[in-house]
Amino acid sequence: MQKEYLDLEEYGIVGNLETCALIGRNGSVDWMCLPWFESPSVFGALLDPGRGGRFLVTPEEKFHSFHGYISHTNILETTFRTIQGQMVIQDFMPVVGQSKQAVLYRKLHCTWGSIRMYGLFAPAPAYGSETPEYEKTEHGIRASHGDLALQLVTSLDFQIGEEGAASRFVLQEGQSAWLVLAHGDMDFDTSNAANEAAMERTRRWWNNWLEQCGGKRACAFEDDVWGHVVTRSELALKLLTNPRTGAVAAAATTSLPEALGGERNWDYRFSWVRDSSFLLQALFHLGHHQEAMNYIRWIDEKIAKEDSARTLQVLYSLHGEDGAEERTLSELRGYRDAKPVRIGNGASEQFQLDIFGELTNMIYQTTRYGRNLSGAQWRYTRDIVNMAAEVWQEKDQGIWEMRGEPRHNVYSKVMCWVALDRGVRMAESNGFDAPLEAWRATRDAIHNAVLERGFNKQRNSFVDVFDGEELDAANLLIPVLGFLPGDDPRVLGTIDAALEHLSAGDGLLFRYTIDDGLRGKEGAFAVCSFWMVKALVLAGRNDEAEQFFLHTLDYISPLGLLSEEVNPASSAMLGNFPQAFSHIGLINCALYLGLMRGKDSGQPRPMGME
């Protein structure tokens, strides 16, 4: 009997760089949006098993299953074992440029014995709100609704019924079958030979993509213990990176809950500005300079379109559309009945001071990697720095995007300091026109204010807001950003306070201690664990850093994927999946640990280690 909901760690992801499919260990495609990540879902059983739609291929008998990726690729293999036989399903999508349309290939191969299988092709367009019309074709099944057309080509006999198109079949040892699903009417060869060739091209594409950066890749990542998880993070991050625009999706999903049964359910199919400097650090040190430059170009275009630095958004659509209006889909149950299901994200309308520091830091980092700023680029950079100087004393929603009243968030003030500091550095080293005296004075004023009002002597730690008492894991980035040295007593106190009061178990941290007013207790925040490791490295506590990192790796999925959070009680993954920020954190964490071991990065030293 199929489980109604799978654990997130039971899912793998395949994609074409513009969209993806989440495929469970039971052989079910439970999440797929077409044609883009942020498009409405056509398979959405992840959020509602009853009406969301799925594309299932699974044994009819009781089975055990496991899955993995073909080495150095995003080709997923799921193996099913029954008493009678064994079946392997290989799932993949050719990347953009290899195919004119989004295509999901599913190859079934019986490796021994015989195995009885059940297939169900049941798309549910528009987040499950529409029912498609089915028709038999010469080569399979066509499902359509309005402008949407899905073509399933297969030699297996699918019959149209009330639930969709279904098939029961048996494969004997050595026999194979293909199911090829295309978005739009198919106009390409789907013979077995052509399908095999498509899989080989896809395998070579992923292998070549990794090999192209081999000579530029920092040797700091070469470690037998965690090298493979860095590579998997790298491959997952690439799946979330759009080759046409350069934007990187924060995650592939929407509304996967940070607290089961609670309301902490958000749409992460957008690109967040705050990921920028950490993302570029990861890409440059991995040797993926083209992806880094594509992302920089995308950011440049976004900044250039804004009327002023004040109107910069926290997040942007992956394809250039304005706005991310948030609304709920009340008819969907939600993952494990966590409601509401949201599309769009209201954080796009928030005022968050930290983005000025993130953008300026990103621009500064690119100059360290050899980029020369044009006059226009310096002008908008100067505008961002000036804006940080103007508004740093205002309240904001902060990095955690609190939905309550704005506050004087300490981390936001630190990031305004970063904007001024990086602006001063760029102007001094390049001779750019800038109000340097005013910038230096404001930088010093922010620094003094954070030290006087952001550090709580009783708690011996930086805290979440000015004159506050609650802890915030974002303050672990203070040494990483160069605000204070890693061995400063106030940094050491913040590390120890976080280890004592934010700990959610070995290798896990909660992100803050404050009651944020939302229902449900959220899990440990994955990226905070990686921030802790970097803080420990910069504090010279190397053994602790390595042990903490190794404990954190215990919570990665069997496929090497990370969600946003972890349930400390069950070790189950929570939040949207896979999460770019978590994988970026892991990559940069491995970089710091490699440098700690004396391995050359081959690139400028990362933040905090300059």
mmCIF file of N, CA, C and O in Angstrom, residues 32 40-45 48 50-55 121-132 134 143 145 148 150 163 332:
data_model
loop_
_atom_site.group_PDB
_atom_site.id
_atom_site.type_symbol
_atom_site.label_atom_id
_atom_site.label_comp_id
_atom_site.label_asym_id
_atom_site.label_seq_id
_atom_site.Cartn_x
_atom_site.Cartn_y
_atom_site.Cartn_z
ATOM 1 N N MET A 32 5.749 18.730 -10.382
ATOM 2 C CA MET A 32 6.316 19.211 -11.636
ATOM 3 C C MET A 32 5.483 20.384 -12.115
ATOM 4 O O MET A 32 4.254 20.295 -12.189
ATOM 5 N N PRO A 40 2.263 27.079 -12.757
ATOM 6 C CA PRO A 40 1.356 26.194 -12.003
ATOM 7 C C PRO A 40 1.751 24.726 -12.164
ATOM 8 O O PRO A 40 2.266 24.311 -13.205
ATOM 9 N N SER A 41 1.540 23.951 -11.125
ATOM 10 C CA SER A 41 1.904 22.533 -11.173
ATOM 11 C C SER A 41 0.969 21.753 -12.086
ATOM 12 O O SER A 41 -0.215 22.063 -12.208
ATOM 13 N N VAL A 42 1.523 20.724 -12.728
ATOM 14 C CA VAL A 42 0.708 19.744 -13.448
ATOM 15 C C VAL A 42 0.691 18.418 -12.695
ATOM 16 O O VAL A 42 -0.237 17.627 -12.832
ATOM 17 N N PHE A 43 1.745 18.170 -11.922
ATOM 18 C CA PHE A 43 1.762 17.064 -10.970
ATOM 19 C C PHE A 43 2.024 17.685 -9.606
ATOM 20 O O PHE A 43 3.083 18.263 -9.375
ATOM 21 N N GLY A 44 1.066 17.569 -8.693
ATOM 22 C CA GLY A 44 1.165 18.239 -7.405
ATOM 23 C C GLY A 44 0.738 17.390 -6.239
ATOM 24 O O GLY A 44 0.294 17.929 -5.212
ATOM 25 N N ALA A 45 0.883 16.059 -6.356
ATOM 26 C CA ALA A 45 0.514 15.171 -5.249
ATOM 27 C C ALA A 45 1.316 15.485 -3.992
ATOM 28 O O ALA A 45 0.901 15.149 -2.884
ATOM 29 N N ASP A 48 -1.109 17.655 -2.359
ATOM 30 C CA ASP A 48 -2.441 17.085 -2.188
ATOM 31 C C ASP A 48 -2.507 15.769 -2.946
ATOM 32 O O ASP A 48 -2.669 15.751 -4.168
ATOM 33 N N GLY A 50 -4.759 13.627 -3.226
ATOM 34 C CA GLY A 50 -6.040 13.327 -3.846
ATOM 35 C C GLY A 50 -6.284 14.054 -5.143
ATOM 36 O O GLY A 50 -6.715 13.452 -6.130
ATOM 37 N N ARG A 51 -6.000 15.351 -5.166
ATOM 38 C CA ARG A 51 -6.341 16.139 -6.346
ATOM 39 C C ARG A 51 -5.149 16.772 -7.041
ATOM 40 O O ARG A 51 -5.288 17.423 -8.086
ATOM 41 N N GLY A 52 -3.943 16.586 -6.504
ATOM 42 C CA GLY A 52 -2.786 17.286 -7.056
ATOM 43 C C GLY A 52 -2.263 16.725 -8.354
ATOM 44 O O GLY A 52 -1.625 17.437 -9.129
ATOM 45 N N GLY A 53 -2.499 15.423 -8.618
ATOM 46 C CA GLY A 53 -1.996 14.802 -9.839
ATOM 47 C C GLY A 53 -0.627 14.176 -9.644
ATOM 48 O O GLY A 53 0.186 14.659 -8.855
ATOM 49 N N ARG A 54 -0.384 13.058 -10.364
ATOM 50 C CA ARG A 54 0.919 12.388 -10.268
ATOM 51 C C ARG A 54 1.155 11.565 -11.530
ATOM 52 O O ARG A 54 0.248 11.299 -12.313
ATOM 53 N N PHE A 55 2.408 11.140 -11.669
ATOM 54 C CA PHE A 55 2.818 10.255 -12.765
ATOM 55 C C PHE A 55 3.580 9.112 -12.100
ATOM 56 O O PHE A 55 4.746 9.231 -11.777
ATOM 57 N N PHE A 121 -0.895 7.748 -15.216
ATOM 58 C CA PHE A 121 -0.599 9.058 -15.770
ATOM 59 C C PHE A 121 -1.806 9.937 -15.503
ATOM 60 O O PHE A 121 -2.842 9.807 -16.151
ATOM 61 N N ALA A 122 -1.702 10.812 -14.478
ATOM 62 C CA ALA A 122 -2.863 11.582 -14.026
ATOM 63 C C ALA A 122 -2.463 13.028 -13.739
ATOM 64 O O ALA A 122 -2.400 13.455 -12.588
ATOM 65 N N PRO A 123 -2.174 13.810 -14.793
ATOM 66 C CA PRO A 123 -1.869 15.217 -14.563
ATOM 67 C C PRO A 123 -3.095 15.969 -14.052
ATOM 68 O O PRO A 123 -4.235 15.605 -14.344
ATOM 69 N N ALA A 124 -2.852 16.998 -13.276
ATOM 70 C CA ALA A 124 -3.914 17.861 -12.739
ATOM 71 C C ALA A 124 -3.455 19.307 -12.885
ATOM 72 O O ALA A 124 -2.842 19.859 -11.973
ATOM 73 N N PRO A 125 -3.715 19.928 -14.031
ATOM 74 C CA PRO A 125 -3.188 21.269 -14.302
ATOM 75 C C PRO A 125 -3.681 22.322 -13.318
ATOM 76 O O PRO A 125 -4.658 22.124 -12.591
ATOM 77 N N ALA A 126 -2.973 23.456 -13.329
ATOM 78 C CA ALA A 126 -3.356 24.635 -12.539
ATOM 79 C C ALA A 126 -3.494 24.295 -11.061
ATOM 80 O O ALA A 126 -4.503 24.589 -10.437
ATOM 81 N N TYR A 127 -2.446 23.664 -10.498
ATOM 82 C CA TYR A 127 -2.422 23.304 -9.073
ATOM 83 C C TYR A 127 -3.613 22.418 -8.699
ATOM 84 O O TYR A 127 -4.181 22.542 -7.618
ATOM 85 N N GLY A 128 -3.976 21.516 -9.599
ATOM 86 C CA GLY A 128 -5.042 20.558 -9.296
ATOM 87 C C GLY A 128 -6.441 21.089 -9.456
ATOM 88 O O GLY A 128 -7.406 20.381 -9.156
ATOM 89 N N SER A 129 -6.586 22.298 -9.959
ATOM 90 C CA SER A 129 -7.924 22.888 -10.080
ATOM 91 C C SER A 129 -8.627 22.511 -11.381
ATOM 92 O O SER A 129 -9.822 22.755 -11.536
ATOM 93 N N GLU A 130 -7.881 21.908 -12.321
ATOM 94 C CA GLU A 130 -8.459 21.570 -13.622
ATOM 95 C C GLU A 130 -8.253 20.085 -13.911
ATOM 96 O O GLU A 130 -7.287 19.469 -13.453
ATOM 97 N N THR A 131 -9.176 19.527 -14.693
ATOM 98 C CA THR A 131 -9.086 18.133 -15.140
ATOM 99 C C THR A 131 -8.848 18.118 -16.638
ATOM 100 O O THR A 131 -9.635 18.702 -17.396
ATOM 101 N N PRO A 132 -7.780 17.486 -17.097
ATOM 102 C CA PRO A 132 -7.504 17.497 -18.536
ATOM 103 C C PRO A 132 -8.407 16.526 -19.297
ATOM 104 O O PRO A 132 -9.037 15.640 -18.715
ATOM 105 N N TYR A 134 -8.382 13.499 -21.971
ATOM 106 C CA TYR A 134 -7.458 12.458 -22.419
ATOM 107 C C TYR A 134 -7.909 11.915 -23.770
ATOM 108 O O TYR A 134 -9.108 11.806 -24.043
ATOM 109 N N ALA A 143 -2.876 14.350 -23.020
ATOM 110 C CA ALA A 143 -3.722 15.023 -22.034
ATOM 111 C C ALA A 143 -3.643 16.519 -22.298
ATOM 112 O O ALA A 143 -2.547 17.070 -22.427
ATOM 113 N N HIS A 145 -5.527 20.629 -21.680
ATOM 114 C CA HIS A 145 -6.506 21.533 -21.067
ATOM 115 C C HIS A 145 -6.126 22.952 -21.453
ATOM 116 O O HIS A 145 -5.050 23.438 -21.110
ATOM 117 N N LEU A 148 -2.525 24.011 -22.480
ATOM 118 C CA LEU A 148 -1.600 22.985 -22.004
ATOM 119 C C LEU A 148 -1.811 21.674 -22.746
ATOM 120 O O LEU A 148 -2.942 21.191 -22.867
ATOM 121 N N LEU A 150 0.065 17.736 -22.892
ATOM 122 C CA LEU A 150 1.079 16.789 -22.444
ATOM 123 C C LEU A 150 0.962 15.535 -23.294
ATOM 124 O O LEU A 150 -0.137 14.957 -23.425
ATOM 125 N N GLU A 163 -9.566 7.944 -13.082
ATOM 126 C CA GLU A 163 -8.430 8.548 -12.387
ATOM 127 C C GLU A 163 -7.376 9.113 -13.324
ATOM 128 O O GLU A 163 -6.471 9.817 -12.883
ATOM 129 N N LEU A 332 -6.343 23.109 -1.782
ATOM 130 C CA LEU A 332 -5.313 22.088 -1.603
ATOM 131 C C LEU A 332 -5.091 21.788 -0.122
ATOM 132 O O LEU A 332 -5.058 22.700 0.709
#
